[in-house]
Amino acid sequence: MHKSLSLDIKTSKNIYFLNFNQNNTCFCIGTDEGYEIYTCSPIKRILKKPISPNGVSYITMLNETNIIAYIKKDNTFEKKEEKKVIIYNESDEKIVGLLEFNDLVRYILFNIGSIIISLNDTIYIYSINLELQHKIDI
């Protein structure tokens, strides 16, 4: 017999992205309303942040810190917002960096010293203080 678990997530939301942090202790959800962060054990929402007007299409967090990278959902043809990575300090409630590209951002990886951004045919590697270290054309 299977036991059901309710996370108290409204089903009327569109969920665009779901991601674990590096050590799988938390997960982030990007929705059409913004983003939410949950702990895994016990499963508990620890943060809910509205992002206007269309929510968040991608989100990741650095380990168990207050540093988050996210991409706003863009419903326009140009998708300008989905070409920008916002680095946000949740405890200070401040944007600490903004990385803009000429193509859609596909993936973001964080570790304690680097931020890696993947586009369709290019990978950018930044130091944690947002200085470009390497560019790899694929």
PDB file of C-alpha atoms in Angstrom:
ATOM      1  CA  MET A   1       0.000   0.000   0.000  1.00  0.00           C
ATOM      2  CA  HIS A   2       1.359   3.416  -1.001  1.00  0.00           C
ATOM      3  CA  LYS A   3       1.174   6.408   1.279  1.00  0.00           C
ATOM      4  CA  SER A   4       0.330   9.761  -0.298  1.00  0.00           C
ATOM      5  CA  LEU A   5       2.157  12.968   0.605  1.00  0.00           C
ATOM      6  CA  SER A   6       0.661  16.421   0.191  1.00  0.00           C
ATOM      7  CA  LEU A   7       3.039  19.361  -0.293  1.00  0.00           C
ATOM      8  CA  ASP A   8       0.321  22.029  -0.163  1.00  0.00           C
ATOM      9  CA  ILE A   9       1.187  23.279  -3.665  1.00  0.00           C
ATOM     10  CA  LYS A  10      -1.786  24.828  -5.434  1.00  0.00           C
ATOM     11  CA  THR A  11      -2.550  22.787  -8.532  1.00  0.00           C
ATOM     12  CA  SER A  12      -3.702  25.876 -10.423  1.00  0.00           C
ATOM     13  CA  LYS A  13      -0.055  26.968 -10.767  1.00  0.00           C
ATOM     14  CA  ASN A  14       2.001  26.110 -13.801  1.00  0.00           C
ATOM     15  CA  ILE A  15       5.255  24.536 -12.662  1.00  0.00           C
ATOM     16  CA  TYR A  16       8.023  25.424 -15.128  1.00  0.00           C
ATOM     17  CA  PHE A  17      11.056  24.014 -13.346  1.00  0.00           C
ATOM     18  CA  LEU A  18      12.037  21.789 -10.442  1.00  0.00           C
ATOM     19  CA  ASN A  19      15.592  21.430  -9.162  1.00  0.00           C
ATOM     20  CA  PHE A  20      17.496  20.011  -6.170  1.00  0.00           C
ATOM     21  CA  ASN A  21      20.368  21.874  -4.544  1.00  0.00           C
ATOM     22  CA  GLN A  22      23.855  20.275  -4.705  1.00  0.00           C
ATOM     23  CA  ASN A  23      23.492  18.026  -1.637  1.00  0.00           C
ATOM     24  CA  ASN A  24      19.794  17.207  -2.226  1.00  0.00           C
ATOM     25  CA  THR A  25      18.634  18.713   1.076  1.00  0.00           C
ATOM     26  CA  CYS A  26      16.353  21.273  -0.605  1.00  0.00           C
ATOM     27  CA  PHE A  27      14.480  21.686  -3.846  1.00  0.00           C
ATOM     28  CA  CYS A  28      13.332  24.764  -5.766  1.00  0.00           C
ATOM     29  CA  ILE A  29      10.211  25.154  -7.863  1.00  0.00           C
ATOM     30  CA  GLY A  30       9.777  27.807 -10.554  1.00  0.00           C
ATOM     31  CA  THR A  31       6.115  28.591 -11.230  1.00  0.00           C
ATOM     32  CA  ASP A  32       4.015  31.124 -13.084  1.00  0.00           C
ATOM     33  CA  GLU A  33       3.694  32.995  -9.775  1.00  0.00           C
ATOM     34  CA  GLY A  34       7.392  33.065  -8.761  1.00  0.00           C
ATOM     35  CA  TYR A  35       9.441  30.493  -6.886  1.00  0.00           C
ATOM     36  CA  GLU A  36       9.264  28.303  -3.811  1.00  0.00           C
ATOM     37  CA  ILE A  37      11.970  26.489  -1.867  1.00  0.00           C
ATOM     38  CA  TYR A  38      11.355  23.375   0.226  1.00  0.00           C
ATOM     39  CA  THR A  39      13.461  21.296   2.596  1.00  0.00           C
ATOM     40  CA  CYS A  40      13.519  17.567   1.823  1.00  0.00           C
ATOM     41  CA  SER A  41      13.604  16.124   5.325  1.00  0.00           C
ATOM     42  CA  PRO A  42      11.095  16.970   6.583  1.00  0.00           C
ATOM     43  CA  ILE A  43       9.359  18.248   3.467  1.00  0.00           C
ATOM     44  CA  LYS A  44       8.513  21.816   4.371  1.00  0.00           C
ATOM     45  CA  ARG A  45       8.219  25.039   2.399  1.00  0.00           C
ATOM     46  CA  ILE A  46      10.793  27.522   3.679  1.00  0.00           C
ATOM     47  CA  LEU A  47      10.338  30.274   1.121  1.00  0.00           C
ATOM     48  CA  LYS A  48       7.721  31.541  -1.301  1.00  0.00           C
ATOM     49  CA  LYS A  49       8.599  34.552  -3.466  1.00  0.00           C
ATOM     50  CA  PRO A  50       6.304  36.157  -6.046  1.00  0.00           C
ATOM     51  CA  ILE A  51       7.988  37.289  -9.285  1.00  0.00           C
ATOM     52  CA  SER A  52       5.886  39.433 -11.623  1.00  0.00           C
ATOM     53  CA  PRO A  53       4.545  39.311 -14.245  1.00  0.00           C
ATOM     54  CA  ASN A  54       5.017  35.708 -15.479  1.00  0.00           C
ATOM     55  CA  GLY A  55       6.926  33.910 -12.733  1.00  0.00           C
ATOM     56  CA  VAL A  56      10.165  31.930 -12.947  1.00  0.00           C
ATOM     57  CA  SER A  57      11.140  29.498 -15.706  1.00  0.00           C
ATOM     58  CA  TYR A  58      14.393  28.301 -14.074  1.00  0.00           C
ATOM     59  CA  ILE A  59      15.810  28.361 -10.540  1.00  0.00           C
ATOM     60  CA  THR A  60      18.761  26.912  -8.684  1.00  0.00           C
ATOM     61  CA  MET A  61      20.313  27.567  -5.301  1.00  0.00           C
ATOM     62  CA  LEU A  62      23.877  27.375  -3.987  1.00  0.00           C
ATOM     63  CA  ASN A  63      24.054  24.470  -1.523  1.00  0.00           C
ATOM     64  CA  GLU A  64      21.998  25.436   1.541  1.00  0.00           C
ATOM     65  CA  THR A  65      22.803  29.135   1.282  1.00  0.00           C
ATOM     66  CA  ASN A  66      20.651  32.153   0.587  1.00  0.00           C
ATOM     67  CA  ILE A  67      22.173  32.620  -2.894  1.00  0.00           C
ATOM     68  CA  ILE A  68      19.782  31.826  -5.745  1.00  0.00           C
ATOM     69  CA  ALA A  69      20.031  32.069  -9.525  1.00  0.00           C
ATOM     70  CA  TYR A  70      16.822  32.327 -11.490  1.00  0.00           C
ATOM     71  CA  ILE A  71      15.418  33.212 -14.893  1.00  0.00           C
ATOM     72  CA  LYS A  72      12.139  35.052 -15.284  1.00  0.00           C
ATOM     73  CA  LYS A  73       9.525  33.449 -17.526  1.00  0.00           C
ATOM     74  CA  ASP A  74       8.951  35.443 -20.701  1.00  0.00           C
ATOM     75  CA  ASN A  75       5.833  34.838 -22.770  1.00  0.00           C
ATOM     76  CA  THR A  76       6.869  37.175 -25.601  1.00  0.00           C
ATOM     77  CA  PHE A  77       8.300  36.032 -28.923  1.00  0.00           C
ATOM     78  CA  GLU A  78      11.726  37.595 -28.229  1.00  0.00           C
ATOM     79  CA  LYS A  79      12.106  35.832 -24.833  1.00  0.00           C
ATOM     80  CA  LYS A  80      14.445  38.624 -23.622  1.00  0.00           C
ATOM     81  CA  GLU A  81      13.944  37.722 -19.942  1.00  0.00           C
ATOM     82  CA  GLU A  82      14.970  34.098 -20.608  1.00  0.00           C
ATOM     83  CA  LYS A  83      18.357  35.346 -21.805  1.00  0.00           C
ATOM     84  CA  LYS A  84      19.140  36.845 -18.361  1.00  0.00           C
ATOM     85  CA  VAL A  85      20.339  35.104 -15.214  1.00  0.00           C
ATOM     86  CA  ILE A  86      19.531  36.918 -11.985  1.00  0.00           C
ATOM     87  CA  ILE A  87      21.783  36.153  -9.016  1.00  0.00           C
ATOM     88  CA  TYR A  88      19.858  36.980  -5.860  1.00  0.00           C
ATOM     89  CA  ASN A  89      20.745  37.086  -2.167  1.00  0.00           C
ATOM     90  CA  GLU A  90      17.555  36.035  -0.424  1.00  0.00           C
ATOM     91  CA  SER A  91      18.630  37.097   3.075  1.00  0.00           C
ATOM     92  CA  ASP A  92      19.471  40.651   1.933  1.00  0.00           C
ATOM     93  CA  GLU A  93      16.622  40.635  -0.614  1.00  0.00           C
ATOM     94  CA  LYS A  94      18.970  42.119  -3.223  1.00  0.00           C
ATOM     95  CA  ILE A  95      20.024  41.288  -6.743  1.00  0.00           C
ATOM     96  CA  VAL A  96      23.781  40.767  -6.519  1.00  0.00           C
ATOM     97  CA  GLY A  97      24.355  40.149 -10.212  1.00  0.00           C
ATOM     98  CA  LEU A  98      22.749  40.017 -13.619  1.00  0.00           C
ATOM     99  CA  LEU A  99      24.226  38.083 -16.534  1.00  0.00           C
ATOM    100  CA  GLU A 100      22.758  38.800 -19.981  1.00  0.00           C
ATOM    101  CA  PHE A 101      23.282  36.706 -23.108  1.00  0.00           C
ATOM    102  CA  ASN A 102      22.306  36.790 -26.799  1.00  0.00           C
ATOM    103  CA  ASP A 103      20.659  33.359 -26.645  1.00  0.00           C
ATOM    104  CA  LEU A 104      18.309  31.511 -24.293  1.00  0.00           C
ATOM    105  CA  VAL A 105      19.895  30.196 -21.113  1.00  0.00           C
ATOM    106  CA  ARG A 106      19.434  26.421 -20.929  1.00  0.00           C
ATOM    107  CA  TYR A 107      21.164  25.400 -17.687  1.00  0.00           C
ATOM    108  CA  ILE A 108      22.883  26.904 -14.646  1.00  0.00           C
ATOM    109  CA  LEU A 109      25.311  25.103 -12.330  1.00  0.00           C
ATOM    110  CA  PHE A 110      26.589  26.546  -9.047  1.00  0.00           C
ATOM    111  CA  ASN A 111      29.387  25.512  -6.785  1.00  0.00           C
ATOM    112  CA  ILE A 112      31.194  27.400  -4.071  1.00  0.00           C
ATOM    113  CA  GLY A 113      33.622  29.003  -6.546  1.00  0.00           C
ATOM    114  CA  SER A 114      31.914  29.000  -9.943  1.00  0.00           C
ATOM    115  CA  ILE A 115      28.744  29.646 -11.887  1.00  0.00           C
ATOM    116  CA  ILE A 116      28.420  27.759 -15.163  1.00  0.00           C
ATOM    117  CA  ILE A 117      25.858  28.942 -17.705  1.00  0.00           C
ATOM    118  CA  SER A 118      24.917  26.805 -20.695  1.00  0.00           C
ATOM    119  CA  LEU A 119      23.312  28.231 -23.834  1.00  0.00           C
ATOM    120  CA  ASN A 120      22.496  26.267 -26.999  1.00  0.00           C
ATOM    121  CA  ASP A 121      26.057  26.278 -28.320  1.00  0.00           C
ATOM    122  CA  THR A 122      28.189  28.032 -25.698  1.00  0.00           C
ATOM    123  CA  ILE A 123      29.162  27.452 -22.078  1.00  0.00           C
ATOM    124  CA  TYR A 124      30.268  30.368 -19.899  1.00  0.00           C
ATOM    125  CA  ILE A 125      32.195  29.813 -16.680  1.00  0.00           C
ATOM    126  CA  TYR A 126      32.200  32.668 -14.176  1.00  0.00           C
ATOM    127  CA  SER A 127      33.882  33.025 -10.823  1.00  0.00           C
ATOM    128  CA  ILE A 128      31.506  33.410  -7.906  1.00  0.00           C
ATOM    129  CA  ASN A 129      32.104  37.195  -8.058  1.00  0.00           C
ATOM    130  CA  LEU A 130      30.783  37.108 -11.669  1.00  0.00           C
ATOM    131  CA  GLU A 131      34.070  37.548 -13.558  1.00  0.00           C
ATOM    132  CA  LEU A 132      34.148  35.568 -16.803  1.00  0.00           C
ATOM    133  CA  GLN A 133      36.801  32.820 -16.518  1.00  0.00           C
ATOM    134  CA  HIS A 134      36.204  30.722 -19.652  1.00  0.00           C
ATOM    135  CA  LYS A 135      34.002  30.568 -22.721  1.00  0.00           C
ATOM    136  CA  ILE A 136      33.588  27.203 -24.418  1.00  0.00           C
ATOM    137  CA  ASP A 137      32.047  27.006 -27.891  1.00  0.00           C
ATOM    138  CA  ILE A 138      30.353  23.687 -28.561  1.00  0.00           C
TER     139      ILE A 138
END
